[in-house]
Amino acid sequence: MHGPPLVGWLLVALCTATGAYCLVSTRAGAAGERRAAAGDALMGLGMAAMAVPAAALDTRPWGQGLLALVFAGAGVRTLRAARRQPEAHHVHHAVGAFAMVYMALAMAGSPVAVHAGHAAAAREPAGVPLLTGVLLAYFAVYVVRGAAGMVPAAAAPGGEGAWEGRGRRGRPELTHACRLSMGIGMLTMLLTM
């Protein structure tokens, strides 16, 4: 990632934690829930790998190419799943996967000047500005809608909050929180391209 190293490392921590939680979630639930959790885990851990600051680990050209291939495969697989079973999260996963392909390819062609561990201040933005803008708008709307959906509507009649009193399988808000944090991560990664 080309941005302040602190932002990169914070994204690495956020995306690793999100990906690890989703990976653990693949052990519970119905088959469809496990597949969705596996897709979220792949996205979170892949985002963590891509967010490592370029000053710390510059894997060009093979690293970005490898990530682009992995995410292209994930995007194609998700589109096939969307054709069989059209659901909103399939389309979102496909958009996220192809956004990661776009960022990986854009960053592979972007020069990184590193001097004494700091990225150069005057750097040309990577990628196509119009496509980056469209992706920024998509993820901004996704994050705002997701954050609004996380607010509980009202407390349950028994005095228990809308999110309390359920086991692990009955915690959809954690899945939403993971997807929301990955959306925020995508926004940050697009802004630092």
mmCIF file of C-alpha atoms in Angstrom:
data_model
loop_
_atom_site.group_PDB
_atom_site.id
_atom_site.type_symbol
_atom_site.label_atom_id
_atom_site.label_comp_id
_atom_site.label_asym_id
_atom_site.label_seq_id
_atom_site.Cartn_x
_atom_site.Cartn_y
_atom_site.Cartn_z
ATOM 1 C CA MET A 1 0.000 0.000 0.000
ATOM 2 C CA HIS A 2 1.214 3.498 -0.819
ATOM 3 C CA GLY A 3 0.235 5.679 2.055
ATOM 4 C CA PRO A 4 1.394 6.566 5.509
ATOM 5 C CA PRO A 5 2.919 3.441 7.073
ATOM 6 C CA LEU A 6 0.796 3.837 10.217
ATOM 7 C CA VAL A 7 -2.397 3.703 8.137
ATOM 8 C CA GLY A 8 -1.091 0.619 6.359
ATOM 9 C CA TRP A 9 -0.287 -1.205 9.583
ATOM 10 C CA LEU A 10 -3.659 -0.276 11.106
ATOM 11 C CA LEU A 11 -5.362 -1.687 8.015
ATOM 12 C CA VAL A 12 -3.261 -4.841 8.285
ATOM 13 C CA ALA A 13 -4.412 -5.284 11.896
ATOM 14 C CA LEU A 14 -8.082 -4.570 11.107
ATOM 15 C CA CYS A 15 -8.206 -6.817 8.051
ATOM 16 C CA THR A 16 -6.289 -9.642 9.741
ATOM 17 C CA ALA A 17 -8.652 -9.598 12.716
ATOM 18 C CA THR A 18 -11.686 -9.515 10.420
ATOM 19 C CA GLY A 19 -10.340 -12.282 8.193
ATOM 20 C CA ALA A 20 -9.437 -14.443 11.190
ATOM 21 C CA TYR A 21 -12.907 -14.054 12.703
ATOM 22 C CA CYS A 22 -14.511 -14.977 9.382
ATOM 23 C CA LEU A 23 -12.187 -17.967 9.079
ATOM 24 C CA VAL A 24 -13.284 -19.205 12.503
ATOM 25 C CA SER A 25 -16.919 -18.640 11.451
ATOM 26 C CA THR A 26 -16.549 -21.134 8.601
ATOM 27 C CA ARG A 27 -16.892 -23.937 11.157
ATOM 28 C CA ALA A 28 -20.485 -23.101 12.159
ATOM 29 C CA GLY A 29 -23.754 -22.534 10.358
ATOM 30 C CA ALA A 30 -25.387 -23.821 7.207
ATOM 31 C CA ALA A 31 -23.403 -24.546 4.056
ATOM 32 C CA GLY A 32 -24.293 -21.185 2.498
ATOM 33 C CA GLU A 33 -23.226 -19.319 5.629
ATOM 34 C CA ARG A 34 -19.926 -21.192 5.704
ATOM 35 C CA ARG A 35 -19.236 -20.341 2.058
ATOM 36 C CA ALA A 36 -20.042 -16.666 2.688
ATOM 37 C CA ALA A 37 -17.746 -16.674 5.739
ATOM 38 C CA ALA A 38 -14.974 -18.270 3.645
ATOM 39 C CA GLY A 39 -15.382 -15.542 1.028
ATOM 40 C CA ASP A 40 -15.236 -12.878 3.721
ATOM 41 C CA ALA A 41 -12.134 -14.537 5.224
ATOM 42 C CA LEU A 42 -10.392 -14.579 1.840
ATOM 43 C CA MET A 43 -11.236 -10.926 1.296
ATOM 44 C CA GLY A 44 -10.116 -9.861 4.776
ATOM 45 C CA LEU A 45 -6.825 -11.753 4.727
ATOM 46 C CA GLY A 46 -6.115 -10.688 1.139
ATOM 47 C CA MET A 47 -6.770 -7.076 2.067
ATOM 48 C CA ALA A 48 -4.365 -7.478 4.997
ATOM 49 C CA ALA A 49 -1.666 -8.770 2.640
ATOM 50 C CA MET A 50 -2.263 -5.923 0.213
ATOM 51 C CA ALA A 51 -2.270 -3.277 2.972
ATOM 52 C CA VAL A 52 1.291 -4.012 4.122
ATOM 53 C CA PRO A 53 3.167 -0.738 3.513
ATOM 54 C CA ALA A 54 5.399 -0.809 0.439
ATOM 55 C CA ALA A 55 8.266 0.576 2.531
ATOM 56 C CA ALA A 56 8.147 -2.569 4.684
ATOM 57 C CA LEU A 57 7.642 -5.166 1.973
ATOM 58 C CA ASP A 58 7.769 -4.386 -1.730
ATOM 59 C CA THR A 59 6.802 -7.573 -3.563
ATOM 60 C CA ARG A 60 6.475 -6.022 -7.004
ATOM 61 C CA PRO A 61 5.948 -7.325 -9.620
ATOM 62 C CA TRP A 62 5.063 -10.865 -8.556
ATOM 63 C CA GLY A 63 3.149 -10.056 -5.326
ATOM 64 C CA GLN A 64 0.526 -7.812 -6.878
ATOM 65 C CA GLY A 65 0.163 -10.150 -9.851
ATOM 66 C CA LEU A 66 -0.434 -13.101 -7.539
ATOM 67 C CA LEU A 67 -3.024 -11.153 -5.534
ATOM 68 C CA ALA A 68 -4.725 -10.069 -8.769
ATOM 69 C CA LEU A 69 -4.994 -13.705 -9.897
ATOM 70 C CA VAL A 70 -6.376 -14.866 -6.555
ATOM 71 C CA PHE A 71 -8.988 -12.121 -6.443
ATOM 72 C CA ALA A 72 -9.915 -12.558 -10.111
ATOM 73 C CA GLY A 73 -10.577 -16.228 -9.389
ATOM 74 C CA ALA A 74 -12.620 -15.332 -6.324
ATOM 75 C CA GLY A 75 -14.605 -12.782 -8.319
ATOM 76 C CA VAL A 76 -15.401 -15.255 -11.109
ATOM 77 C CA ARG A 77 -16.411 -17.890 -8.543
ATOM 78 C CA THR A 78 -18.673 -15.373 -6.809
ATOM 79 C CA LEU A 79 -20.308 -14.348 -10.088
ATOM 80 C CA ARG A 80 -21.044 -18.007 -10.836
ATOM 81 C CA ALA A 81 -22.615 -18.368 -7.402
ATOM 82 C CA ALA A 82 -24.674 -15.227 -8.036
ATOM 83 C CA ARG A 83 -26.071 -16.749 -11.237
ATOM 84 C CA ARG A 84 -27.188 -19.882 -9.371
ATOM 85 C CA GLN A 85 -28.457 -18.091 -6.274
ATOM 86 C CA PRO A 86 -28.884 -14.322 -6.734
ATOM 87 C CA GLU A 87 -28.206 -12.600 -3.430
ATOM 88 C CA ALA A 88 -26.914 -9.104 -2.685
ATOM 89 C CA HIS A 89 -23.807 -10.308 -0.833
ATOM 90 C CA HIS A 90 -22.687 -12.284 -3.918
ATOM 91 C CA VAL A 91 -22.711 -9.135 -6.023
ATOM 92 C CA HIS A 92 -20.933 -7.184 -3.294
ATOM 93 C CA HIS A 93 -18.247 -9.888 -2.993
ATOM 94 C CA ALA A 94 -17.742 -9.763 -6.767
ATOM 95 C CA VAL A 95 -17.400 -5.961 -6.743
ATOM 96 C CA GLY A 96 -14.953 -6.213 -3.840
ATOM 97 C CA ALA A 97 -12.901 -8.935 -5.543
ATOM 98 C CA PHE A 98 -12.656 -7.032 -8.804
ATOM 99 C CA ALA A 99 -11.823 -3.818 -6.915
ATOM 100 C CA MET A 100 -8.930 -5.718 -5.332
ATOM 101 C CA VAL A 101 -7.807 -6.898 -8.799
ATOM 102 C CA TYR A 102 -7.931 -3.297 -10.001
ATOM 103 C CA MET A 103 -5.928 -2.021 -7.021
ATOM 104 C CA ALA A 104 -3.340 -4.797 -7.305
ATOM 105 C CA LEU A 105 -2.779 -4.121 -11.004
ATOM 106 C CA ALA A 106 -2.727 -0.348 -10.516
ATOM 107 C CA MET A 107 -0.216 -0.612 -7.696
ATOM 108 C CA ALA A 108 1.957 -3.061 -9.642
ATOM 109 C CA GLY A 109 2.468 -0.427 -12.316
ATOM 110 C CA SER A 110 2.974 2.415 -9.864
ATOM 111 C CA PRO A 111 6.529 3.442 -9.023
ATOM 112 C CA VAL A 112 7.401 3.522 -5.340
ATOM 113 C CA ALA A 113 10.260 5.749 -4.309
ATOM 114 C CA VAL A 114 11.439 4.874 -0.834
ATOM 115 C CA HIS A 115 14.146 6.807 0.984
ATOM 116 C CA ALA A 116 15.064 6.085 4.592
ATOM 117 C CA GLY A 117 11.825 4.126 5.135
ATOM 118 C CA HIS A 118 9.456 6.907 4.047
ATOM 119 C CA ALA A 119 7.382 6.958 0.878
ATOM 120 C CA ALA A 120 8.014 9.886 -1.420
ATOM 121 C CA ALA A 121 5.646 12.785 -0.837
ATOM 122 C CA ALA A 122 5.162 13.696 -4.510
ATOM 123 C CA ARG A 123 3.733 10.564 -6.073
ATOM 124 C CA GLU A 124 1.389 10.210 -9.001
ATOM 125 C CA PRO A 125 -1.862 8.472 -8.100
ATOM 126 C CA ALA A 126 -2.134 4.907 -9.352
ATOM 127 C CA GLY A 127 -5.026 3.686 -11.450
ATOM 128 C CA VAL A 128 -7.703 5.345 -13.546
ATOM 129 C CA PRO A 129 -9.204 8.294 -11.638
ATOM 130 C CA LEU A 130 -12.747 7.725 -12.975
ATOM 131 C CA LEU A 131 -12.781 4.038 -12.007
ATOM 132 C CA THR A 132 -11.237 4.828 -8.633
ATOM 133 C CA GLY A 133 -13.957 7.457 -8.101
ATOM 134 C CA VAL A 134 -16.739 5.019 -9.000
ATOM 135 C CA LEU A 135 -15.330 2.416 -6.590
ATOM 136 C CA LEU A 136 -14.956 5.063 -3.859
ATOM 137 C CA ALA A 137 -18.605 6.066 -4.338
ATOM 138 C CA TYR A 138 -19.771 2.441 -4.243
ATOM 139 C CA PHE A 139 -17.898 1.617 -1.040
ATOM 140 C CA ALA A 140 -18.871 4.926 0.600
ATOM 141 C CA VAL A 141 -22.563 4.157 -0.002
ATOM 142 C CA TYR A 142 -22.014 0.570 1.202
ATOM 143 C CA VAL A 143 -20.355 1.764 4.429
ATOM 144 C CA VAL A 144 -23.002 4.396 5.165
ATOM 145 C CA ARG A 145 -25.848 1.933 4.538
ATOM 146 C CA GLY A 146 -24.075 -0.757 6.550
ATOM 147 C CA ALA A 147 -23.471 1.568 9.481
ATOM 148 C CA ALA A 148 -27.107 2.633 9.468
ATOM 149 C CA GLY A 149 -28.149 -1.024 9.514
ATOM 150 C CA MET A 150 -25.979 -1.732 12.547
ATOM 151 C CA VAL A 151 -27.985 0.572 14.816
ATOM 152 C CA PRO A 152 -30.570 -1.486 16.747
ATOM 153 C CA ALA A 153 -34.122 -0.318 16.075
ATOM 154 C CA ALA A 154 -35.510 -0.821 19.581
ATOM 155 C CA ALA A 155 -35.016 -2.843 22.717
ATOM 156 C CA ALA A 156 -36.867 -6.144 22.986
ATOM 157 C CA PRO A 157 -39.929 -6.215 25.302
ATOM 158 C CA GLY A 158 -38.101 -8.294 27.936
ATOM 159 C CA GLY A 159 -35.607 -5.480 28.484
ATOM 160 C CA GLU A 160 -32.929 -7.276 26.466
ATOM 161 C CA GLY A 161 -31.233 -5.314 23.661
ATOM 162 C CA ALA A 162 -31.806 -6.324 20.054
ATOM 163 C CA TRP A 163 -28.327 -7.889 19.864
ATOM 164 C CA GLU A 164 -28.195 -9.640 23.217
ATOM 165 C CA GLY A 165 -29.185 -13.085 24.353
ATOM 166 C CA ARG A 166 -28.189 -15.121 21.309
ATOM 167 C CA GLY A 167 -25.600 -17.779 20.732
ATOM 168 C CA ARG A 168 -22.778 -17.608 18.209
ATOM 169 C CA ARG A 169 -24.904 -18.740 15.259
ATOM 170 C CA GLY A 170 -27.507 -16.072 16.063
ATOM 171 C CA ARG A 171 -25.067 -13.156 15.811
ATOM 172 C CA PRO A 172 -25.627 -11.677 12.337
ATOM 173 C CA GLU A 173 -24.470 -8.276 13.611
ATOM 174 C CA LEU A 174 -20.924 -9.624 13.860
ATOM 175 C CA THR A 175 -21.050 -10.647 10.210
ATOM 176 C CA HIS A 176 -22.343 -7.184 9.326
ATOM 177 C CA ALA A 177 -19.608 -5.573 11.446
ATOM 178 C CA CYS A 178 -16.938 -7.609 9.637
ATOM 179 C CA ARG A 179 -18.293 -6.624 6.233
ATOM 180 C CA LEU A 180 -18.565 -3.006 7.352
ATOM 181 C CA SER A 181 -14.950 -2.970 8.541
ATOM 182 C CA MET A 182 -13.813 -4.460 5.220
ATOM 183 C CA GLY A 183 -15.789 -1.769 3.388
ATOM 184 C CA ILE A 184 -14.018 0.897 5.443
ATOM 185 C CA GLY A 185 -10.722 -0.817 4.632
ATOM 186 C CA MET A 186 -11.535 -0.760 0.911
ATOM 187 C CA LEU A 187 -12.313 2.960 1.122
ATOM 188 C CA THR A 188 -8.999 3.604 2.837
ATOM 189 C CA MET A 189 -7.036 1.510 0.347
ATOM 190 C CA LEU A 190 -8.680 3.276 -2.607
ATOM 191 C CA LEU A 191 -7.929 6.687 -1.074
ATOM 192 C CA THR A 192 -4.239 5.834 -0.601
ATOM 193 C CA MET A 193 -3.671 4.506 -4.135
#
